[in-house]
Amino acid sequence: MSITPSRMSLAVCAALFPLLAAGAADTRSTLADQKIVAVTIYNQDLALVRDVRRLGLPAGEFSLALRDVSAKMRPETALLRSLTAASSLRTLEQNFDFDLLTPEALLQKYVGRTVRIVTTHPTTGAETVKTAEVLSAVQGVVLRIGDRIETGIPGRIVYDELPPNLRDRPTLSVQLANQEAATHDVEMSYLTGGLSWKADYVATLNGADDKLALNGWVTLTNQSGTSYPNAKLQLVAGDLNRVRDPRLEAKFARLAAAPIAEATADMEREQLFEYHLYKLARPTTIAENQTKQVALLSAPAVSVRKELVLQGNDYYYRAHHGDLGQKMKVGVYVELANRRADGLGLPLPAGVMRVYKADSAGQAVFVGEDRIEHTPENEKIRLKLGDAFDVTANKVQTDFKSLGRSGRYVYTYESAYRITLKNAKPEAATVSVQEPIPGDWEILSESHKHTKRAANTAVWEVTIPAKGEVELAYRARTRW
């Protein structure tokens, strides 16, 4: 029989909690002692917690149990010091107790030891107490009661004491030496997992598709095993090398940024080393097992450019292929420049940008989303929102021939193509046809003028009239 908490008497569990306090000859500290808590969260499931508590500490050597710390603390990063009298308080030893008190954990600690089994008569209510030895607590329980071996739990289990290092909450136990009894503001700092954040953006396009209203949100998730009430919150955007631990004593260089009229940041920004630091101006509570959102920025009118793109491939420049596809998808992209002149100009943390547009009735309709990387000021953002419904393409290879070999490995090919672009919309549309051409290449003839956007890319900007179609024909020679 498997063990579940419902199989054990609640009275037994309730009786154990006084043992937690009584068994703790050490000084205990909880969130009630907390004076300040500051949380700095990074992108990579990493956070730096600075917890200041006001404690009355005795003189001499004693043990301090700091409860309500993160269950995912990295104990090797924990640092404790007195802000009141640093020289009078010294840390001798520290232990992170994360073996939590549960009925299963308690039973496992008693393997090889004796417990008392209490059974209640169903009619009279009389209790009978027997002594049992716990033989095993793996996938159930095995007990020796007298000369019998029994499985399962025949009654309530009563334990005589709480095993050491078994806590009801994650606890940092610190052995301290104090010169004299006094009240101290004790600062505890540590790195922990279980706290994460991400940026989410909501953008609304205008009717002409040349402006969007952008709002940014920070989504926080706390699965660290404790709460951080009224915390000073900071977020770091950037990719850290996890070999080096962040230092609390890092010096921040404040950005000397002029006021921005077009875009406003709801969180204060600083430049931190090679990263960006975002500070929430007011304290906020990050509750255990909670996801919450905090406003990051707002930009009411950001200039954008919509682009329809037909993206080719390089494989068909090397062999016969004929029909390359009918009704090919034409991608829909939106590009914006992250600069003040275009209504933005803010460092944008990596995240997902979701784009909406109002229909004829004024109702917002979701039109696509894409993920952006960390984007500094004056960089471009390009979003793929989906594929066009009314603009399609048919592509055919009309000719292909091998012109032989020059040298040992260099082959020369010549091929021709026809791309028929169709537009079912009531207004004209422009498609950017982008062909990646391998090796050394040249365009021998073409119906529309191309531009060489990159070493291996030819681009044609083709305008298709409303309810019409246009053919793009070209011949290319490649050497590779």
Coordinates of C-alpha atoms in Angstrom, one line a residue:
M1 CA 0.0 0.0 0.0
S2 CA 1.4 3.4 -0.9
I3 CA 1.6 6.1 1.7
T4 CA -0.4 9.3 1.3
P5 CA -0.9 12.1 3.9
S6 CA -4.6 11.2 4.1
R7 CA -3.5 7.8 5.6
M8 CA -1.9 9.4 8.5
S9 CA -3.7 11.2 11.3
L10 CA -3.7 14.9 11.1
A11 CA -3.3 14.9 14.9
V12 CA 0.1 13.2 14.5
C13 CA 1.3 15.9 12.1
A14 CA 0.0 18.6 14.3
A15 CA 1.9 17.2 17.2
L16 CA 5.1 17.3 15.3
F17 CA 5.1 21.0 14.6
P18 CA 5.7 21.9 18.3
L19 CA 8.8 19.7 18.0
L20 CA 10.0 21.9 15.2
A21 CA 10.0 24.8 17.6
A22 CA 11.0 22.9 20.7
G23 CA 13.7 20.9 18.9
A24 CA 15.1 24.2 17.7
A25 CA 17.3 25.3 20.5
D26 CA 18.6 27.7 17.8
T27 CA 17.4 31.2 17.3
R28 CA 14.7 31.3 14.6
S29 CA 13.9 34.0 12.1
T30 CA 10.9 34.2 9.8
L31 CA 9.4 36.7 7.3
A32 CA 8.0 38.5 10.3
D33 CA 11.6 39.8 11.0
Q34 CA 12.1 40.9 7.4
K35 CA 12.9 44.6 7.1
I36 CA 13.9 44.8 3.4
V37 CA 14.0 42.3 0.6
A38 CA 15.4 43.0 -2.9
V39 CA 15.2 40.6 -5.8
T40 CA 17.2 40.9 -9.0
I41 CA 16.0 38.4 -11.6
Y42 CA 18.0 37.3 -14.7
N43 CA 16.8 35.7 -17.9
Q44 CA 18.3 32.3 -17.2
D45 CA 16.3 30.9 -14.2
L46 CA 18.6 32.8 -11.9
A47 CA 17.9 35.4 -9.2
L48 CA 19.9 37.3 -6.6
V49 CA 18.0 37.7 -3.3
R50 CA 19.1 40.3 -0.7
D51 CA 17.1 39.7 2.5
V52 CA 17.6 42.1 5.5
R53 CA 16.1 41.0 8.8
R54 CA 16.1 42.8 12.2
L55 CA 17.1 40.2 14.9
G56 CA 17.8 40.3 18.6
L57 CA 20.9 38.1 18.9
P58 CA 22.5 36.6 22.0
A59 CA 26.1 36.9 22.9
G60 CA 28.5 34.0 22.3
E61 CA 28.2 31.1 19.9
F62 CA 24.7 30.1 18.8
S63 CA 22.7 28.7 15.9
L64 CA 20.5 30.9 13.8
A65 CA 17.8 29.2 11.7
L66 CA 16.7 31.5 8.9
R67 CA 13.4 30.2 7.6
D68 CA 11.4 31.2 4.6
V69 CA 14.4 31.2 2.2
S70 CA 14.2 29.9 -1.3
A71 CA 14.0 26.1 -1.6
K72 CA 16.1 26.4 -4.8
M73 CA 18.9 28.4 -3.1
R74 CA 22.5 27.8 -4.2
P75 CA 23.9 27.5 -0.7
E76 CA 27.5 28.0 -1.8
T77 CA 26.6 31.5 -2.8
A78 CA 24.9 32.4 0.6
L79 CA 26.5 35.3 2.4
L80 CA 25.5 36.6 5.9
R81 CA 26.7 39.8 7.5
S82 CA 25.6 42.4 10.1
L83 CA 24.8 45.8 8.7
T84 CA 24.6 47.2 12.3
A85 CA 28.0 46.0 13.6
A86 CA 29.9 43.9 11.0
S87 CA 32.9 43.3 13.2
S88 CA 31.0 41.9 16.2
L89 CA 29.2 39.1 14.3
R90 CA 31.1 36.3 12.7
T91 CA 29.9 33.3 10.7
L92 CA 31.4 30.0 11.7
E93 CA 29.4 27.5 9.7
Q94 CA 26.3 27.3 7.6
N95 CA 24.0 24.5 6.5
F96 CA 21.1 24.6 4.0
D97 CA 18.3 22.3 5.3
F98 CA 16.0 21.5 2.3
D99 CA 14.9 18.0 3.5
L100 CA 11.3 19.0 4.2
L101 CA 9.0 17.5 6.8
T102 CA 6.3 15.3 5.1
P103 CA 4.8 12.1 6.4
E104 CA 6.8 10.1 3.8
A105 CA 10.1 11.8 4.7
L106 CA 9.5 11.3 8.4
L107 CA 8.8 7.6 8.0
Q108 CA 11.9 7.2 5.9
K109 CA 14.0 8.8 8.6
Y110 CA 12.6 6.2 11.1
V111 CA 13.7 3.1 9.0
G112 CA 15.5 0.8 11.5
R113 CA 13.9 2.6 14.5
T114 CA 10.8 2.0 16.5
V115 CA 7.5 3.9 16.4
R116 CA 4.2 3.5 18.2
I117 CA 1.1 2.3 16.3
V118 CA -2.2 3.6 17.7
T119 CA -5.4 1.9 16.7
T120 CA -8.9 2.9 17.7
H121 CA -11.7 0.5 18.3
P122 CA -14.5 1.3 15.9
T123 CA -17.3 0.8 18.5
T124 CA -15.9 1.8 21.9
G125 CA -13.3 4.4 20.7
A126 CA -10.7 2.8 22.9
E127 CA -7.1 3.2 21.7
T128 CA -4.5 0.5 21.7
V129 CA -0.8 1.3 21.4
K130 CA 1.7 -1.1 20.0
T131 CA 5.4 -0.7 19.4
A132 CA 6.6 -1.4 15.8
E133 CA 10.0 -1.4 14.0
V134 CA 10.1 0.3 10.6
L135 CA 11.8 -2.1 8.2
S136 CA 11.2 -0.3 4.9
A137 CA 9.5 2.8 3.6
V138 CA 10.0 2.4 -0.1
Q139 CA 6.8 2.2 -2.2
G140 CA 4.9 1.6 1.0
V141 CA 5.8 0.6 4.5
V142 CA 7.0 -2.7 6.1
L143 CA 6.7 -3.0 9.9
R144 CA 7.7 -5.6 12.4
I145 CA 5.0 -5.7 15.1
G146 CA 5.9 -8.4 17.7
D147 CA 6.6 -11.6 15.8
R148 CA 4.7 -10.5 12.7
I149 CA 5.8 -8.6 9.5
E150 CA 3.0 -6.3 8.3
T151 CA 2.7 -4.0 5.3
G152 CA 0.6 -0.9 5.2
I153 CA -0.4 1.2 8.1
P154 CA -2.6 -0.5 10.6
G155 CA -3.3 2.7 12.5
R156 CA -1.9 6.1 13.4
I157 CA 1.9 6.3 13.7
V158 CA 3.3 8.2 16.7
Y159 CA 6.9 9.4 16.6
D160 CA 8.8 10.2 19.7
E161 CA 11.0 13.0 18.2
L162 CA 11.7 14.9 15.1
P163 CA 14.9 13.8 13.3
P164 CA 17.5 16.5 13.0
N165 CA 17.7 18.5 9.7
L166 CA 14.1 17.8 8.9
R167 CA 12.3 21.1 8.4
D168 CA 8.8 22.2 7.6
R169 CA 10.3 25.0 5.4
P170 CA 13.6 25.4 3.6
T171 CA 16.0 26.8 6.3
L172 CA 19.5 28.2 6.2
S173 CA 21.1 27.2 9.5
V174 CA 24.0 29.4 10.5
Q175 CA 26.4 29.0 13.4
L176 CA 27.4 32.4 14.6
A177 CA 29.7 34.0 17.1
N178 CA 28.5 37.3 18.6
Q179 CA 30.6 39.6 20.8
E180 CA 27.6 41.0 22.8
A181 CA 23.9 40.6 22.9
A182 CA 22.3 43.3 20.7
T183 CA 19.7 43.9 17.9
H184 CA 21.3 43.6 14.5
D185 CA 20.1 44.3 10.9
V186 CA 21.4 41.0 9.4
E187 CA 21.7 40.9 5.6
M188 CA 21.5 37.5 3.9
S189 CA 22.2 37.4 0.1
Y190 CA 22.2 34.3 -2.2
L191 CA 21.6 33.1 -5.7
T192 CA 18.6 31.0 -6.4
G193 CA 16.7 29.2 -9.2
G194 CA 12.9 29.1 -9.4
L195 CA 12.5 32.8 -10.2
S196 CA 12.3 33.8 -13.9
W197 CA 11.0 36.6 -16.1
K198 CA 10.2 37.2 -19.7
A199 CA 9.1 40.1 -21.8
D200 CA 5.8 40.1 -23.7
Y201 CA 4.8 42.8 -26.2
V202 CA 1.4 43.7 -27.5
A203 CA 1.4 45.8 -30.7
T204 CA -1.7 47.2 -32.5
L205 CA -1.4 48.2 -36.2
N206 CA -3.2 51.2 -37.6
G207 CA -5.4 51.0 -40.7
A208 CA -2.5 52.0 -43.1
D209 CA -0.1 49.4 -41.6
D210 CA 2.5 52.1 -41.2
K211 CA 2.2 52.7 -37.4
L212 CA 1.7 50.6 -34.4
A213 CA 1.0 51.2 -30.7
L214 CA 3.4 49.1 -28.6
N215 CA 3.0 48.0 -25.0
G216 CA 5.6 45.9 -23.2
W217 CA 4.9 43.7 -20.1
V218 CA 7.2 41.8 -17.8
T219 CA 5.9 38.4 -16.8
L220 CA 7.3 37.1 -13.5
T221 CA 7.1 33.5 -12.3
N222 CA 8.0 32.5 -8.8
Q223 CA 8.5 28.7 -8.2
S224 CA 11.3 29.2 -5.6
G225 CA 9.4 27.9 -2.6
T226 CA 8.9 31.1 -0.7
S227 CA 7.4 34.6 -1.1
Y228 CA 9.0 38.0 -1.3
P229 CA 6.6 40.5 0.2
N230 CA 7.0 44.2 -0.8
A231 CA 10.2 43.4 -2.7
K232 CA 12.4 45.9 -4.5
L233 CA 12.4 44.3 -7.9
Q234 CA 15.1 44.5 -10.6
L235 CA 15.4 42.7 -13.8
V236 CA 18.6 42.1 -15.8
A237 CA 18.3 41.7 -19.6
G238 CA 21.3 40.0 -21.2
D239 CA 23.1 36.7 -21.5
L240 CA 25.4 36.0 -18.5
N241 CA 28.3 33.6 -18.4
R242 CA 27.1 31.4 -15.5
V243 CA 30.7 30.5 -14.4
R244 CA 31.1 34.0 -12.9
D245 CA 28.7 34.8 -10.1
P246 CA 27.1 38.3 -10.1
R247 CA 28.5 40.5 -7.3
L248 CA 26.3 42.6 -5.0
E249 CA 29.0 45.2 -5.0
A250 CA 28.9 45.8 -8.8
K251 CA 28.9 49.5 -9.6
F252 CA 26.1 50.7 -11.8
A253 CA 26.7 53.4 -14.5
R254 CA 23.4 55.3 -14.9
L255 CA 22.3 56.1 -18.5
A256 CA 22.3 59.8 -19.3
A257 CA 19.2 59.6 -21.4
A258 CA 17.2 62.6 -22.5
P259 CA 13.4 62.5 -21.9
I260 CA 11.6 60.5 -24.6
A261 CA 8.3 62.0 -25.9
E262 CA 7.3 59.2 -28.1
A263 CA 7.9 56.2 -25.9
T264 CA 7.9 56.0 -22.1
A265 CA 9.4 53.3 -19.9
D266 CA 7.3 52.2 -16.9
M267 CA 10.4 50.7 -15.3
E268 CA 13.5 52.7 -14.7
R269 CA 16.5 51.7 -16.8
E270 CA 20.2 51.5 -16.1
Q271 CA 23.2 50.2 -17.9
L272 CA 24.8 47.4 -15.9
F273 CA 28.1 46.2 -17.2
E274 CA 27.2 44.9 -20.8
Y275 CA 23.6 44.3 -19.8
H276 CA 20.5 46.4 -19.1
L277 CA 18.9 46.7 -15.7
Y278 CA 15.2 47.5 -15.2
K279 CA 14.0 48.7 -11.9
L280 CA 10.4 48.8 -10.7
A281 CA 9.9 52.2 -9.0
R282 CA 7.5 50.8 -6.4
P283 CA 7.8 47.7 -4.2
T284 CA 5.8 44.6 -5.2
T285 CA 5.0 41.3 -3.6
I286 CA 6.2 38.2 -5.5
A287 CA 4.1 35.4 -4.0
E288 CA 5.0 31.8 -4.0
N289 CA 3.7 29.8 -7.0
Q290 CA 2.5 33.0 -8.7
T291 CA 2.8 34.5 -12.2
K292 CA 2.3 38.3 -12.3
Q293 CA 2.7 41.0 -15.0
V294 CA 4.3 44.4 -14.6
A295 CA 4.2 47.2 -17.1
L296 CA 7.5 47.7 -18.9
L297 CA 7.0 50.3 -21.6
S298 CA 4.5 52.1 -23.8
A299 CA 5.0 53.6 -27.3
P300 CA 1.8 54.9 -28.9
A301 CA 3.1 55.5 -32.4
V302 CA 6.0 53.5 -33.8
S303 CA 6.7 53.7 -37.5
V304 CA 6.7 50.3 -39.2
R305 CA 7.0 49.0 -42.8
K306 CA 5.0 46.0 -44.0
E307 CA 6.7 43.8 -46.5
L308 CA 5.5 40.8 -48.6
V309 CA 8.4 38.4 -49.3
L310 CA 8.8 35.4 -51.6
Q311 CA 11.8 33.5 -50.4
G312 CA 13.6 31.2 -52.8
N313 CA 16.1 28.4 -52.4
D314 CA 19.5 27.7 -53.8
Y315 CA 19.1 24.0 -54.7
Y316 CA 17.4 24.5 -58.0
Y317 CA 20.4 26.4 -59.5
R318 CA 22.3 23.1 -59.7
A319 CA 20.0 20.7 -61.6
H320 CA 16.9 20.2 -63.7
H321 CA 13.7 20.8 -61.7
G322 CA 10.9 22.1 -64.0
D323 CA 7.8 23.0 -61.9
L324 CA 9.0 24.5 -58.6
G325 CA 5.6 25.1 -57.1
Q326 CA 2.2 26.5 -57.6
K327 CA 0.4 28.9 -55.2
M328 CA 3.6 29.3 -53.2
K329 CA 3.3 31.1 -49.9
V330 CA 4.3 34.8 -49.7
G331 CA 5.4 35.7 -46.3
V332 CA 4.1 38.8 -44.4
Y333 CA 6.7 40.7 -42.4
V334 CA 6.6 43.9 -40.4
E335 CA 9.9 45.8 -39.8
L336 CA 10.4 48.6 -37.3
A337 CA 13.5 50.6 -36.3
N338 CA 14.2 50.9 -32.6
R339 CA 15.0 54.5 -32.6
R340 CA 13.6 57.7 -31.1
A341 CA 12.9 59.3 -34.5
D342 CA 10.5 56.4 -35.2
G343 CA 8.7 56.6 -31.9
L344 CA 10.6 54.0 -29.9
G345 CA 14.3 54.1 -29.0
L346 CA 14.3 51.9 -25.9
P347 CA 16.4 48.8 -25.1
L348 CA 14.0 45.9 -25.6
P349 CA 14.5 42.6 -23.7
A350 CA 14.0 39.4 -25.6
G351 CA 10.4 38.1 -25.8
V352 CA 7.4 37.5 -27.9
M353 CA 5.7 40.4 -29.8
R354 CA 2.0 39.8 -30.6
V355 CA 0.4 41.9 -33.2
Y356 CA -3.2 42.9 -33.5
K357 CA -5.3 45.0 -35.9
A358 CA -8.8 46.4 -35.7
D359 CA -11.4 45.1 -38.1
S360 CA -14.1 47.3 -39.8
A361 CA -16.2 47.1 -36.5
G362 CA -13.2 48.3 -34.5
Q363 CA -12.6 44.9 -32.8
A364 CA -9.0 43.8 -32.3
V365 CA -8.0 40.8 -34.3
F366 CA -4.8 38.8 -33.7
V367 CA -2.7 38.8 -36.9
G368 CA 0.5 37.1 -35.9
E369 CA 3.4 36.9 -33.5
D370 CA 7.2 36.5 -33.6
R371 CA 10.0 36.3 -31.1
I372 CA 12.6 39.1 -30.8
E373 CA 16.1 38.9 -29.3
H374 CA 17.6 41.5 -27.0
T375 CA 17.4 44.6 -29.1
P376 CA 19.4 47.7 -28.2
E377 CA 18.5 51.2 -29.4
N378 CA 18.9 52.0 -33.1
E379 CA 18.7 48.3 -34.2
K380 CA 16.0 47.0 -36.5
I381 CA 13.3 44.4 -35.5
R382 CA 11.8 42.2 -38.2
L383 CA 8.7 40.2 -37.4
K384 CA 7.2 37.4 -39.5
L385 CA 3.4 37.5 -38.9
G386 CA 2.3 34.7 -41.3
D387 CA 1.6 34.2 -45.0
A388 CA -0.5 36.3 -47.4
F389 CA -3.9 34.9 -48.3
D390 CA -4.6 37.0 -51.5
V391 CA -1.0 37.2 -52.9
T392 CA 0.4 34.0 -54.3
A393 CA 3.2 32.8 -56.7
N394 CA 3.9 30.1 -59.2
K395 CA 7.5 29.3 -60.0
V396 CA 8.8 27.4 -63.0
Q397 CA 12.4 26.6 -64.1
T398 CA 12.2 27.2 -67.9
D399 CA 15.7 26.2 -68.8
F400 CA 18.8 24.5 -67.4
K401 CA 22.1 23.5 -68.9
S402 CA 25.5 22.6 -67.7
L403 CA 28.3 24.5 -69.4
G404 CA 31.1 22.2 -68.3
R405 CA 34.0 22.4 -65.9
S406 CA 36.8 24.9 -65.6
G407 CA 39.6 23.5 -63.5
R408 CA 39.2 20.4 -61.4
Y409 CA 36.2 21.4 -59.2
V410 CA 34.5 24.5 -60.7
Y411 CA 31.3 23.8 -62.6
T412 CA 29.3 26.4 -64.6
Y413 CA 25.5 26.2 -65.0
E414 CA 23.0 28.4 -66.7
S415 CA 19.3 28.3 -65.7
A416 CA 16.2 30.4 -66.4
Y417 CA 13.0 30.9 -64.3
R418 CA 9.6 32.4 -64.6
I419 CA 7.7 33.5 -61.5
T420 CA 4.0 34.5 -61.9
L421 CA 2.8 36.7 -59.0
K422 CA -0.9 37.1 -58.5
N423 CA -2.8 39.6 -56.5
A424 CA -6.5 39.1 -55.6
K425 CA -6.7 42.2 -53.4
P426 CA -8.6 45.4 -54.4
E427 CA -5.4 47.4 -54.2
A428 CA -1.9 47.0 -55.6
A429 CA 0.7 45.0 -53.7
T430 CA 4.5 44.9 -53.8
V431 CA 6.3 41.6 -53.4
S432 CA 10.0 41.3 -52.6
V433 CA 11.3 38.3 -54.5
Q434 CA 14.5 37.2 -52.7
E435 CA 16.6 34.5 -54.4
P436 CA 19.7 33.0 -52.7
I437 CA 22.0 32.1 -55.7
P438 CA 25.0 29.9 -54.9
G439 CA 28.7 30.4 -55.9
D440 CA 29.8 33.1 -58.3
W441 CA 26.8 34.3 -60.1
E442 CA 25.5 36.9 -62.6
I443 CA 22.1 37.7 -64.0
L444 CA 22.2 37.4 -67.8
S445 CA 18.8 38.8 -68.6
E446 CA 15.7 39.9 -66.6
S447 CA 12.3 41.4 -67.0
H448 CA 12.6 43.5 -63.9
K449 CA 15.8 45.1 -62.5
H450 CA 17.3 43.3 -59.5
T451 CA 19.5 44.5 -56.7
K452 CA 22.4 42.6 -55.1
R453 CA 21.4 42.8 -51.4
A454 CA 24.1 40.4 -50.3
A455 CA 26.9 38.3 -51.8
N456 CA 24.5 35.4 -52.5
T457 CA 21.2 37.2 -52.8
A458 CA 19.4 38.8 -55.7
V459 CA 16.2 40.8 -54.9
W460 CA 13.4 42.0 -57.2
E461 CA 10.8 44.4 -56.0
V462 CA 7.7 43.6 -58.1
T463 CA 4.5 45.6 -57.9
I464 CA 1.3 43.7 -58.8
P465 CA -1.8 45.7 -59.8
A466 CA -5.1 45.2 -58.0
K467 CA -6.8 42.0 -59.2
G468 CA -3.9 41.4 -61.5
E469 CA -0.8 39.4 -62.1
V470 CA 2.8 40.0 -63.2
E471 CA 5.5 37.7 -64.5
L472 CA 9.1 38.0 -63.4
A473 CA 11.5 36.2 -65.8
Y474 CA 15.3 36.0 -65.4
R475 CA 18.3 33.9 -66.5
A476 CA 21.3 33.3 -64.2
R477 CA 24.8 31.8 -64.7
T478 CA 26.4 30.3 -61.6
R479 CA 30.0 29.0 -61.1
W480 CA 30.7 26.8 -58.0

